[in-house]
GROMACS .gro file of C-alpha atoms in nm:
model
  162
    1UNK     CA    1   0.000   0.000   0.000
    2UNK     CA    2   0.162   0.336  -0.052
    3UNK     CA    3   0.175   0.562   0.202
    4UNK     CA    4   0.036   0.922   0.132
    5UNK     CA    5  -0.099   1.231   0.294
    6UNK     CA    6  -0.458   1.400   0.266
    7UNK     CA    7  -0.354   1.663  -0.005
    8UNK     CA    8  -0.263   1.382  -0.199
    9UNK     CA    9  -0.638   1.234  -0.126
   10UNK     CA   10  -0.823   1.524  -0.194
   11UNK     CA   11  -0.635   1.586  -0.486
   12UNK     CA   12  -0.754   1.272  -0.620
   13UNK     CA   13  -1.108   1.324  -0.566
   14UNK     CA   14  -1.052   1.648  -0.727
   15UNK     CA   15  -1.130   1.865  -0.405
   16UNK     CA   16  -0.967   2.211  -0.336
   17UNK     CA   17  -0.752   2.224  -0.005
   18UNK     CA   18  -0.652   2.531   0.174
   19UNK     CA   19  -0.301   2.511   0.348
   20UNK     CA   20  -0.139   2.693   0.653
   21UNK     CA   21   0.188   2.644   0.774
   22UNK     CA   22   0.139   2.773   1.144
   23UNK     CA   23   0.489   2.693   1.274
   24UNK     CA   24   0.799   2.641   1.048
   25UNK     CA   25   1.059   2.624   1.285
   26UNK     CA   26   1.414   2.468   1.436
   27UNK     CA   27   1.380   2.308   1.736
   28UNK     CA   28   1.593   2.052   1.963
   29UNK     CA   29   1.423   1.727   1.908
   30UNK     CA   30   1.161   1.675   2.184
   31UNK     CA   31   1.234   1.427   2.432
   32UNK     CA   32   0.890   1.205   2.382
   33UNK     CA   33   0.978   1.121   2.066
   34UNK     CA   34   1.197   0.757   2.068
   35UNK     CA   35   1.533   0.691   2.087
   36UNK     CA   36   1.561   0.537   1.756
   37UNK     CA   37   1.356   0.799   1.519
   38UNK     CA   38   1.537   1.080   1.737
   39UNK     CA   39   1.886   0.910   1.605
   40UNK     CA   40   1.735   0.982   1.273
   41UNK     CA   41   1.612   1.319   1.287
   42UNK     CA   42   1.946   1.422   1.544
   43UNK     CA   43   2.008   1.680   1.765
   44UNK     CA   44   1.793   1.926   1.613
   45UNK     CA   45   1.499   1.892   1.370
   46UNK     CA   46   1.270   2.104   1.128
   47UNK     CA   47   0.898   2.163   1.303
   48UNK     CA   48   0.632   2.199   1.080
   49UNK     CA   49   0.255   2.249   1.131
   50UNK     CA   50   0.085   2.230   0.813
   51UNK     CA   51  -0.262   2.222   0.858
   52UNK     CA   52  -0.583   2.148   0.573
   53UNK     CA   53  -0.917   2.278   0.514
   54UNK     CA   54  -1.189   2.204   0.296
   55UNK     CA   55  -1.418   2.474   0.227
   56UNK     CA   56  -1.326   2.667   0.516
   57UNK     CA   57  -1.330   2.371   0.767
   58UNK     CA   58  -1.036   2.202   0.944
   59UNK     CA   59  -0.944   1.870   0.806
   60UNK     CA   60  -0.606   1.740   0.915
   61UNK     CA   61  -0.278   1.863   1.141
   62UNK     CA   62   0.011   1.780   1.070
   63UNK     CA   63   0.298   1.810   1.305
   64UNK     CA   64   0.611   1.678   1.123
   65UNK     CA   65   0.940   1.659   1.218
   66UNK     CA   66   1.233   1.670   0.972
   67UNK     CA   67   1.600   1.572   0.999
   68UNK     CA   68   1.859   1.818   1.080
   69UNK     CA   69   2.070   1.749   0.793
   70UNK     CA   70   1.769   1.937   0.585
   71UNK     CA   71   1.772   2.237   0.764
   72UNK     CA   72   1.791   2.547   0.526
   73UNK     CA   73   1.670   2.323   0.182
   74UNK     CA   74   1.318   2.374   0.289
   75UNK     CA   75   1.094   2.715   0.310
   76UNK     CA   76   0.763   2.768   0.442
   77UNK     CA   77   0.645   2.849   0.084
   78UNK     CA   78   0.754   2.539  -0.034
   79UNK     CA   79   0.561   2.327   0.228
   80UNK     CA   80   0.226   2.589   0.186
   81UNK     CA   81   0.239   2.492  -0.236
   82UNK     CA   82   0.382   2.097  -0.182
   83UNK     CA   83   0.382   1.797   0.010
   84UNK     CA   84   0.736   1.761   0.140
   85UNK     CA   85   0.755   1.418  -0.008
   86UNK     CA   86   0.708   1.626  -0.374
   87UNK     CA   87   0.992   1.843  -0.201
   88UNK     CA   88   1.216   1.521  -0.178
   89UNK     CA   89   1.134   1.410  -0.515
   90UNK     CA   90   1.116   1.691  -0.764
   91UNK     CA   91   1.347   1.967  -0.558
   92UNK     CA   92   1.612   1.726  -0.366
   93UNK     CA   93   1.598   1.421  -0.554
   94UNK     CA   94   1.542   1.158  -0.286
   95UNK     CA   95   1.402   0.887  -0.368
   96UNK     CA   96   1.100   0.764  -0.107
   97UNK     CA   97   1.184   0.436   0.012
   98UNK     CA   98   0.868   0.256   0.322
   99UNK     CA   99   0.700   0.401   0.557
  100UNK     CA  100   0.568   0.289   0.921
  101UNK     CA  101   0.250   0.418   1.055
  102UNK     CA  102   0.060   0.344   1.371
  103UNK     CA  103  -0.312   0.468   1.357
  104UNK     CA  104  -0.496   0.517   1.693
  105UNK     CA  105  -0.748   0.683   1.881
  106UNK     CA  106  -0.629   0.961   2.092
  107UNK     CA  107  -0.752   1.296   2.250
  108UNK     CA  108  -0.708   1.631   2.063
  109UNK     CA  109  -0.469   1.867   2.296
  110UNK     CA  110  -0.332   2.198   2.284
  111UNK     CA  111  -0.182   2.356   1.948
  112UNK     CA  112  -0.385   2.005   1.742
  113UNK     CA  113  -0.724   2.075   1.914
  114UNK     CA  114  -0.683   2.461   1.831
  115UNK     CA  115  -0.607   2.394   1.464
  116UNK     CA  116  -0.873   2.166   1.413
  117UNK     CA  117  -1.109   2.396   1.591
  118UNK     CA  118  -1.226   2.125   1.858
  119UNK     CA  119  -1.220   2.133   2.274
  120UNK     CA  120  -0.937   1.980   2.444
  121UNK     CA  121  -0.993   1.568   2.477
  122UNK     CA  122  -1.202   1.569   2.153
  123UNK     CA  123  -1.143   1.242   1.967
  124UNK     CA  124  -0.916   1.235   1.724
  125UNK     CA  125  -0.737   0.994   1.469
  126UNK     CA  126  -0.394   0.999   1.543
  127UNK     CA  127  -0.146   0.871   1.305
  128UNK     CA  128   0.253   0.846   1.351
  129UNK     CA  129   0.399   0.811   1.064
  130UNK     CA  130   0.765   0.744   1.016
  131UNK     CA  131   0.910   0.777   0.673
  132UNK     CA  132   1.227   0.643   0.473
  133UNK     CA  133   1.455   0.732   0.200
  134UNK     CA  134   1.518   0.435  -0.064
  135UNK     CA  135   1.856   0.358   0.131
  136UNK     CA  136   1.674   0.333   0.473
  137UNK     CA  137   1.755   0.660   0.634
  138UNK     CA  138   1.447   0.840   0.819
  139UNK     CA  139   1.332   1.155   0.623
  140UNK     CA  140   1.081   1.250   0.867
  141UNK     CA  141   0.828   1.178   1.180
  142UNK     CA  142   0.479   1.293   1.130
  143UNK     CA  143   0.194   1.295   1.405
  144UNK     CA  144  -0.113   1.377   1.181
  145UNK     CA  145  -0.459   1.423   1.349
  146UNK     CA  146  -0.832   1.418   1.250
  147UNK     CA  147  -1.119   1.526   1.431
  148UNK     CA  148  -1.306   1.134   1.427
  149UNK     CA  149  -1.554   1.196   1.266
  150UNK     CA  150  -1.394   1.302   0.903
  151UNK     CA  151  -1.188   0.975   0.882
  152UNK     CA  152  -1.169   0.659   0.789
  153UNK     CA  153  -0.994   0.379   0.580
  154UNK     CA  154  -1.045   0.051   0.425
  155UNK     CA  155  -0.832  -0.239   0.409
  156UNK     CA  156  -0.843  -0.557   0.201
  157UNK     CA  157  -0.706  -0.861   0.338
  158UNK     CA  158  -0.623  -1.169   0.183
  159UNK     CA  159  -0.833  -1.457   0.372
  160UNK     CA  160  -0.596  -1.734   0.483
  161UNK     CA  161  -0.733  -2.087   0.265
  162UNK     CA  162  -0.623  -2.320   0.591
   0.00000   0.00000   0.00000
């Protein structure tokens, strides 16, 4: 299955998105954020809040965290007209390798309930998503968030024949 974000699903269904880019910022990688994806993104990381509307309504936050080692390749315009996997592709030339995500139920807080316009504790679908280049390095954490109510997904499994 690939791995993609909501612009690239709304796109798809050929539905306009709005995006902000509330906080585009370097920060010292936070401390809840495990040992292992903080050895990939290092000392330091690129914050980004991007969040979506539809029609004037909040759809998705997305609180990503980028490597250090990109800090200064991306702007704030860049991530308000692209995706920042387009931003690996077309501008940097990476090559997207897998991606990890865990999807779970979780309670809006803070800066995620404000963007999505909700009270504290709403539910929300939380995703963490972590991402790889084609040689296995990490090329970013994600936390993205929907207000429960605007999300779902499908799977199809293959029914074991024992």
């Amino acid at each position: 299955q690939n791995l993609t974000g909501i612009s690239n699903i709304m796109s798809s269904l050929k539905v306009k998105t709005d995006i902000t880019v509330p906080a585009f910022e370097i920060i010292r990688t936070p401390d809840w954020i495990d040992e292992d994806v903080k050895k990939g993104l290092g000392d330091k990381t690129l914050f980004i809040r991007r969040n979506v509307s539809v029609g004037g309504k909040p759809m998705a936050c997305a609180e990503l965290y980028l490597p250090g080692r990109f800090i200064g390749l991306f702007t704030k315009a860049d991530v308000e007209k692209n995706t920042v996997y387009q931003i690996y592709q077309k501008r940097l030339g990476i090559t997207l390798g897998r991606g990890r995500q865990i999807i779970c139920a979780a309670g809006a807080q803070g800066e995620v309930a404000k963007s999505l316009s909700i009270p504290e504790n709403w539910p929300i679908l939380k995703i963490e998503r972590k991402a790889y280049d084609d040689k296995k390095n990490l090329i970013e954490f994600m936390v993205l968030s929907y207000e429960a109510s605007k999300y779902a997904f499908e799977v199809e499994l293959e029914l074991s024949k024992e």
